[in-house]
Short mmCIF file of C-alpha atoms in Angstrom, two decimals:
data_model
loop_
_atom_site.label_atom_id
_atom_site.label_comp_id
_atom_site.label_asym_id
_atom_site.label_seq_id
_atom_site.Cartn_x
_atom_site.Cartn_y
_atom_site.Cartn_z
CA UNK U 1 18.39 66.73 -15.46
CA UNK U 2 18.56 64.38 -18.09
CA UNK U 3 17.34 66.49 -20.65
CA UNK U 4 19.96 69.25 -19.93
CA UNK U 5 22.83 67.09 -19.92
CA UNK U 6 21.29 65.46 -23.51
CA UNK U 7 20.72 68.83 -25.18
CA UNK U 8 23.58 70.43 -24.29
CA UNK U 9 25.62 67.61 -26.08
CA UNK U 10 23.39 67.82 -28.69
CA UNK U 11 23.34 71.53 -29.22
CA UNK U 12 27.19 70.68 -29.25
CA UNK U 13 26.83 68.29 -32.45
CA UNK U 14 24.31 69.97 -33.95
CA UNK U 15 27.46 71.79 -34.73
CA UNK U 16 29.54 69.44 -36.35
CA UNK U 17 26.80 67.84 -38.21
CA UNK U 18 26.12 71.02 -39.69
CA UNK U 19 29.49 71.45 -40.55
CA UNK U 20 29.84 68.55 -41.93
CA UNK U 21 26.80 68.46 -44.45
CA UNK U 22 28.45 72.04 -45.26
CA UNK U 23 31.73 69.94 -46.09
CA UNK U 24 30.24 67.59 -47.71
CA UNK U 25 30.41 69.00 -51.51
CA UNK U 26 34.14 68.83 -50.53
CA UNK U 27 35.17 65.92 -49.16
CA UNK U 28 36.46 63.88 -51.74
CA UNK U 29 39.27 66.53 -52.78
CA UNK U 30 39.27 67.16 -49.12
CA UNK U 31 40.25 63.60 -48.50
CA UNK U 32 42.55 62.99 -50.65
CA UNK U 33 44.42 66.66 -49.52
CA UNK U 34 44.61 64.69 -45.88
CA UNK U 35 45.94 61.14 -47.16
CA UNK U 36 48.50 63.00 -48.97
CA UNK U 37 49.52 65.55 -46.05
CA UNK U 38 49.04 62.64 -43.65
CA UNK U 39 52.65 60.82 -44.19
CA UNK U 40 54.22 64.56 -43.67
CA UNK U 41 52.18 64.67 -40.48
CA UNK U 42 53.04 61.26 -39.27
CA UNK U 43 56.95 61.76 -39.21
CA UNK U 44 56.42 65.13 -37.55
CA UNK U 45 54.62 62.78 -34.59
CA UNK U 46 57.53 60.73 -34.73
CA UNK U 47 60.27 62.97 -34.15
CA UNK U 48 58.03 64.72 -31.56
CA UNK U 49 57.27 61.53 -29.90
CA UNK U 50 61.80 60.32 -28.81
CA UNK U 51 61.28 64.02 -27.25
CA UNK U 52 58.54 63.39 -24.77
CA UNK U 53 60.31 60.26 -23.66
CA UNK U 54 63.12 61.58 -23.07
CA UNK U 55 61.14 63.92 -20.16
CA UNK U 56 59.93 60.97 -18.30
CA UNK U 57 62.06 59.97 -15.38
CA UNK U 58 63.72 56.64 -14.99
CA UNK U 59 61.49 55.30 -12.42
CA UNK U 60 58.30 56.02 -13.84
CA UNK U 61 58.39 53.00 -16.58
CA UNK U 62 54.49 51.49 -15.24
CA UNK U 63 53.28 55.51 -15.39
CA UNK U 64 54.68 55.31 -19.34
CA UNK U 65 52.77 52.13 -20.12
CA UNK U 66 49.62 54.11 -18.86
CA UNK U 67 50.04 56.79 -20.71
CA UNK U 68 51.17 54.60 -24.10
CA UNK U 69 47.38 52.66 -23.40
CA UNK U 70 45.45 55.66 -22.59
CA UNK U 71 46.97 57.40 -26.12
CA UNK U 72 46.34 53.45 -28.00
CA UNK U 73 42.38 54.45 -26.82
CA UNK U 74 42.18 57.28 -27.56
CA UNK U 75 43.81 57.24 -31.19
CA UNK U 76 41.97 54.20 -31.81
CA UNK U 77 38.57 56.35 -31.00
CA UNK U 78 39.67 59.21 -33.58
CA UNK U 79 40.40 56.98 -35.71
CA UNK U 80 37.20 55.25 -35.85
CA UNK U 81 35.50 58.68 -35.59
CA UNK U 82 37.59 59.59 -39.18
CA UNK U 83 36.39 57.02 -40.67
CA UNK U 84 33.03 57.00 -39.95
CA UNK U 85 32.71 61.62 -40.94
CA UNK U 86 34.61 60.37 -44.25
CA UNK U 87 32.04 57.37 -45.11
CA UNK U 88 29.22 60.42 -44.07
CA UNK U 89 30.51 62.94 -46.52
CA UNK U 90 30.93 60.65 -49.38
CA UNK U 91 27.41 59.19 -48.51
CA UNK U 92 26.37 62.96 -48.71
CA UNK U 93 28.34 63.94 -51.36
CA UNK U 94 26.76 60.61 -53.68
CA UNK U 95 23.16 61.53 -52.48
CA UNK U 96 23.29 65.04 -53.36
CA UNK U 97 25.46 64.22 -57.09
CA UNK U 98 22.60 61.35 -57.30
CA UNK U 99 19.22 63.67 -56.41
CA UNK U 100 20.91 66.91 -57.90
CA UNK U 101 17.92 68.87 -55.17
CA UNK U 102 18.09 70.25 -51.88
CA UNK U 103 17.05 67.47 -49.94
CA UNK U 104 14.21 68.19 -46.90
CA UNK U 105 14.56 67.05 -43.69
CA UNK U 106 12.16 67.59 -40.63
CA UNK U 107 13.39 69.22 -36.98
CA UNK U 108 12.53 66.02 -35.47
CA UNK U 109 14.72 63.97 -38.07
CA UNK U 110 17.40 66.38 -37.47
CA UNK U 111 17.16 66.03 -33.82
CA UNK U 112 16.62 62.36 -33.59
CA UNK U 113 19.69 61.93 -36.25
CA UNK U 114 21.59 64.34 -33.70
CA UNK U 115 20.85 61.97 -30.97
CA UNK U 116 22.22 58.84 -32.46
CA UNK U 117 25.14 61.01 -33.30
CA UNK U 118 25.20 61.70 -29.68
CA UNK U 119 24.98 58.63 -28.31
CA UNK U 120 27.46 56.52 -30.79
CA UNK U 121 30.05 59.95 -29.76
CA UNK U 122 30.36 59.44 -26.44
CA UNK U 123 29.01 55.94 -25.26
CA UNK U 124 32.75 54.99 -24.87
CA UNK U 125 33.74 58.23 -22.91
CA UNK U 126 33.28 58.92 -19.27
CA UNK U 127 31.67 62.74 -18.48
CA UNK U 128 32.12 64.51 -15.31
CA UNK U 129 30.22 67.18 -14.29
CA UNK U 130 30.68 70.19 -11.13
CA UNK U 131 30.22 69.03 -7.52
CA UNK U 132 26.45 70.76 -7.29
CA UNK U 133 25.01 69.14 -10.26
CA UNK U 134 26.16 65.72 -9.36
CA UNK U 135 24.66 66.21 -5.74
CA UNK U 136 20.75 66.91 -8.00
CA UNK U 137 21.83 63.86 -10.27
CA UNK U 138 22.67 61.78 -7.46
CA UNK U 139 19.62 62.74 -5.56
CA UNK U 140 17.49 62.66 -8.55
CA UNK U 141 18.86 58.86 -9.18
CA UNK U 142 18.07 57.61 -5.80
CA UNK U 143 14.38 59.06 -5.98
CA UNK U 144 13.79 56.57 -9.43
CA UNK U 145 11.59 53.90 -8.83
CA UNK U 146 12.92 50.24 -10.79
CA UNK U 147 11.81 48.88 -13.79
CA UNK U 148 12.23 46.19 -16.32
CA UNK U 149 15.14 47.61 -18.37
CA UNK U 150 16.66 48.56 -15.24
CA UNK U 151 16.63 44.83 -13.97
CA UNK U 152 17.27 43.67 -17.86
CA UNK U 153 20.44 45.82 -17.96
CA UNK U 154 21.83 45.15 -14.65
CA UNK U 155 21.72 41.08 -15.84
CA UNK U 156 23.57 42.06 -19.12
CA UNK U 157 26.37 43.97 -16.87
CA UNK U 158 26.63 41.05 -14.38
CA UNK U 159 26.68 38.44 -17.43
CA UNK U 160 29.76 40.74 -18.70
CA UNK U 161 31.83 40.87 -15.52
CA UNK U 162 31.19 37.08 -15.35
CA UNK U 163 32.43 35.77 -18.51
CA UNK U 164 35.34 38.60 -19.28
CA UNK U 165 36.30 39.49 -15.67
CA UNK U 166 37.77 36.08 -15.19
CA UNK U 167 40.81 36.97 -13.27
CA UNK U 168 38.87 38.72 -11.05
CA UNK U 169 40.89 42.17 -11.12
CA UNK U 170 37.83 44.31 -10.99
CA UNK U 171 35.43 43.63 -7.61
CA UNK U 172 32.33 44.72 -8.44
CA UNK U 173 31.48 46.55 -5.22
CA UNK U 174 27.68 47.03 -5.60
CA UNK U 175 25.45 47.34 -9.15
CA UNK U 176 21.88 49.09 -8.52
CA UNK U 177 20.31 49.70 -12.07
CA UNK U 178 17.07 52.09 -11.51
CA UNK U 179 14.39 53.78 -14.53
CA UNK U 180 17.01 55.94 -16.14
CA UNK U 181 20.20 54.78 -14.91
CA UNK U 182 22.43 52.34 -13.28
CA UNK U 183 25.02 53.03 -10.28
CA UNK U 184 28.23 51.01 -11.14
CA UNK U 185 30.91 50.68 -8.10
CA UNK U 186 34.06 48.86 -8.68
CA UNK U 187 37.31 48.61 -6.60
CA UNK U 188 40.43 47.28 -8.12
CA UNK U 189 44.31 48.22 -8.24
CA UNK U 190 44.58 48.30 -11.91
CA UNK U 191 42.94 51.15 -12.99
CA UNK U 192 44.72 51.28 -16.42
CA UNK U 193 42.71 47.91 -17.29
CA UNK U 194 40.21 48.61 -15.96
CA UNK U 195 39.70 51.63 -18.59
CA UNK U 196 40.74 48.84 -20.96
CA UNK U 197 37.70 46.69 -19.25
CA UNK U 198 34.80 49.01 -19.65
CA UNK U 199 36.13 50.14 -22.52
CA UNK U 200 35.21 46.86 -24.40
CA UNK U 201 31.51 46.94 -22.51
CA UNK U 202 30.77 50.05 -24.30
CA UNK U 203 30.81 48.10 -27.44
CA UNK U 204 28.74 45.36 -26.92
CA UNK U 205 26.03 45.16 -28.83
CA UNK U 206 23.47 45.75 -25.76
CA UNK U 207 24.97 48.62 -24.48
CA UNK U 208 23.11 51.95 -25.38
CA UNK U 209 24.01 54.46 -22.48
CA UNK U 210 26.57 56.80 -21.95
CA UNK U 211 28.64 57.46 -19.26
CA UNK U 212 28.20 59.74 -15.90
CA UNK U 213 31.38 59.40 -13.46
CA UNK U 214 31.34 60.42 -9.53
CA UNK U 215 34.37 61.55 -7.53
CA UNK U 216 35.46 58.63 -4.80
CA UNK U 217 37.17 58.99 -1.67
CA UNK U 218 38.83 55.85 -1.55
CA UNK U 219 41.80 54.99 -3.95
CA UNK U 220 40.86 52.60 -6.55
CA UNK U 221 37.31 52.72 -6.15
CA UNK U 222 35.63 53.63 -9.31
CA UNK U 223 31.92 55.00 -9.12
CA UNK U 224 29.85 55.22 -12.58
CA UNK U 225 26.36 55.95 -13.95
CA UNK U 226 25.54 54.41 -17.13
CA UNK U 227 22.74 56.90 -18.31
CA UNK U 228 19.58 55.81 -20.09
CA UNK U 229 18.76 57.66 -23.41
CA UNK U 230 15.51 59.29 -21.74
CA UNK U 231 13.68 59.19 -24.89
CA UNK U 232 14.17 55.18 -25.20
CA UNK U 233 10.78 53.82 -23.90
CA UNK U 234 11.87 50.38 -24.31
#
């Protein structure tokens, strides 16, 4: 299960990243074609943006502030991901002007390169997948036996919720932190935070998983499974 789920997203960068080194002998016209269309683009967001409030309904102010943090997150994730394809093509672009050869990589460079991609892509995002496969995941989970990053990891996690959870908004329901995962269940009343909350765990500098996310029952409970990079033998 863990293997599916890891090269599927990686077949799924593999992508990009190939795209990208394609790019590369590009980029720098490339970027500075997108800092000069970008002021054009920005006032087309603005006058798009009085529009979209003007659909929201009187009452539905604390639904508004939601969606303004939710779009804060997420344009503050693109933007981060911009920066960091720009600083790669230029790298590329220097390397290749520098070596003026083809350079050679292995398959096991390009897949282990692929898998950091992977990782620093969606650490900070939470996946779903259909009801079936979470039933084998969940199943496969409870089978693990513990270990010692299991029982390291869950002490980072607590140490977090202790020192930054200090209002106590987020009861942490139950923590069980197995081989190749941990089962996070949290109930609170301020989901919006709490996004805001985990969102800041995912970039501590401990934190190397990715996220798995179960459907609840019960309002404001939140159920997670921060997935171990399988081929991590630390």
């Amino acid at each position: 299960m863990w293997g599916l789920i890891l090269k599927y997203l990686a077949f799924l960068l593999i992508g990009i990243a190939i795209g990208i080194y394609g790019f590369a002998d590009y980029g720098q016209r490339d970027a500075a074609d997108i800092e000069k269309s970008a002021p054009a683009r920005a006032q087309a967001q603005e006058r798009e943006i009085p529009r979209v409030i003007e659909e929201l309904p009187s009452d539905s102010g604390k639904r508004y502030l939601e969606i303004i943090r939710e779009q804060e997150e997420e344009i503050a994730s693109l933007k981060a991901e911009v920066t960091r394809m720009k600083a790669l093509a230029e790298k590329t672009v220097t390397n290749d002007s520098q070596n003026g050869s083809v350079q050679t990589m292995s398959v096991e460079e390009m897949a282990s390169n692929v898998q950091n991609l992977l990782r620093d892509q969606f650490k900070n995002r939470v996946l779903t997948m259909p009801d079936e496969q979470m039933e084998n995941f969940k199943q496969s989970f409870y089978d693990e036996p513990y270990s010692g990053w299991g029982m390291e990891y869950q002490d980072r996690i607590l140490d977090f919720f202790g020192t930054t959870n200090t209002d106590g908004q987020y009861h942490l329901q139950s923590i069980e932190c197995k081989t190749k995962a941990c089962r996070l269940e949290v109930n609170t009343e301020n989901e919006s935070g709490w996004r805001e909350f985990y969102f800041s765990m995912t970039h501590q500098d401990w934190y190397d998983t990715f996220t798995l996310q179960e459907k609840s029952d019960y309002p404001g409970t939140i159920i997670y499974y921060l997935m171990r990079d399988e081929d991590d033998d630390g």
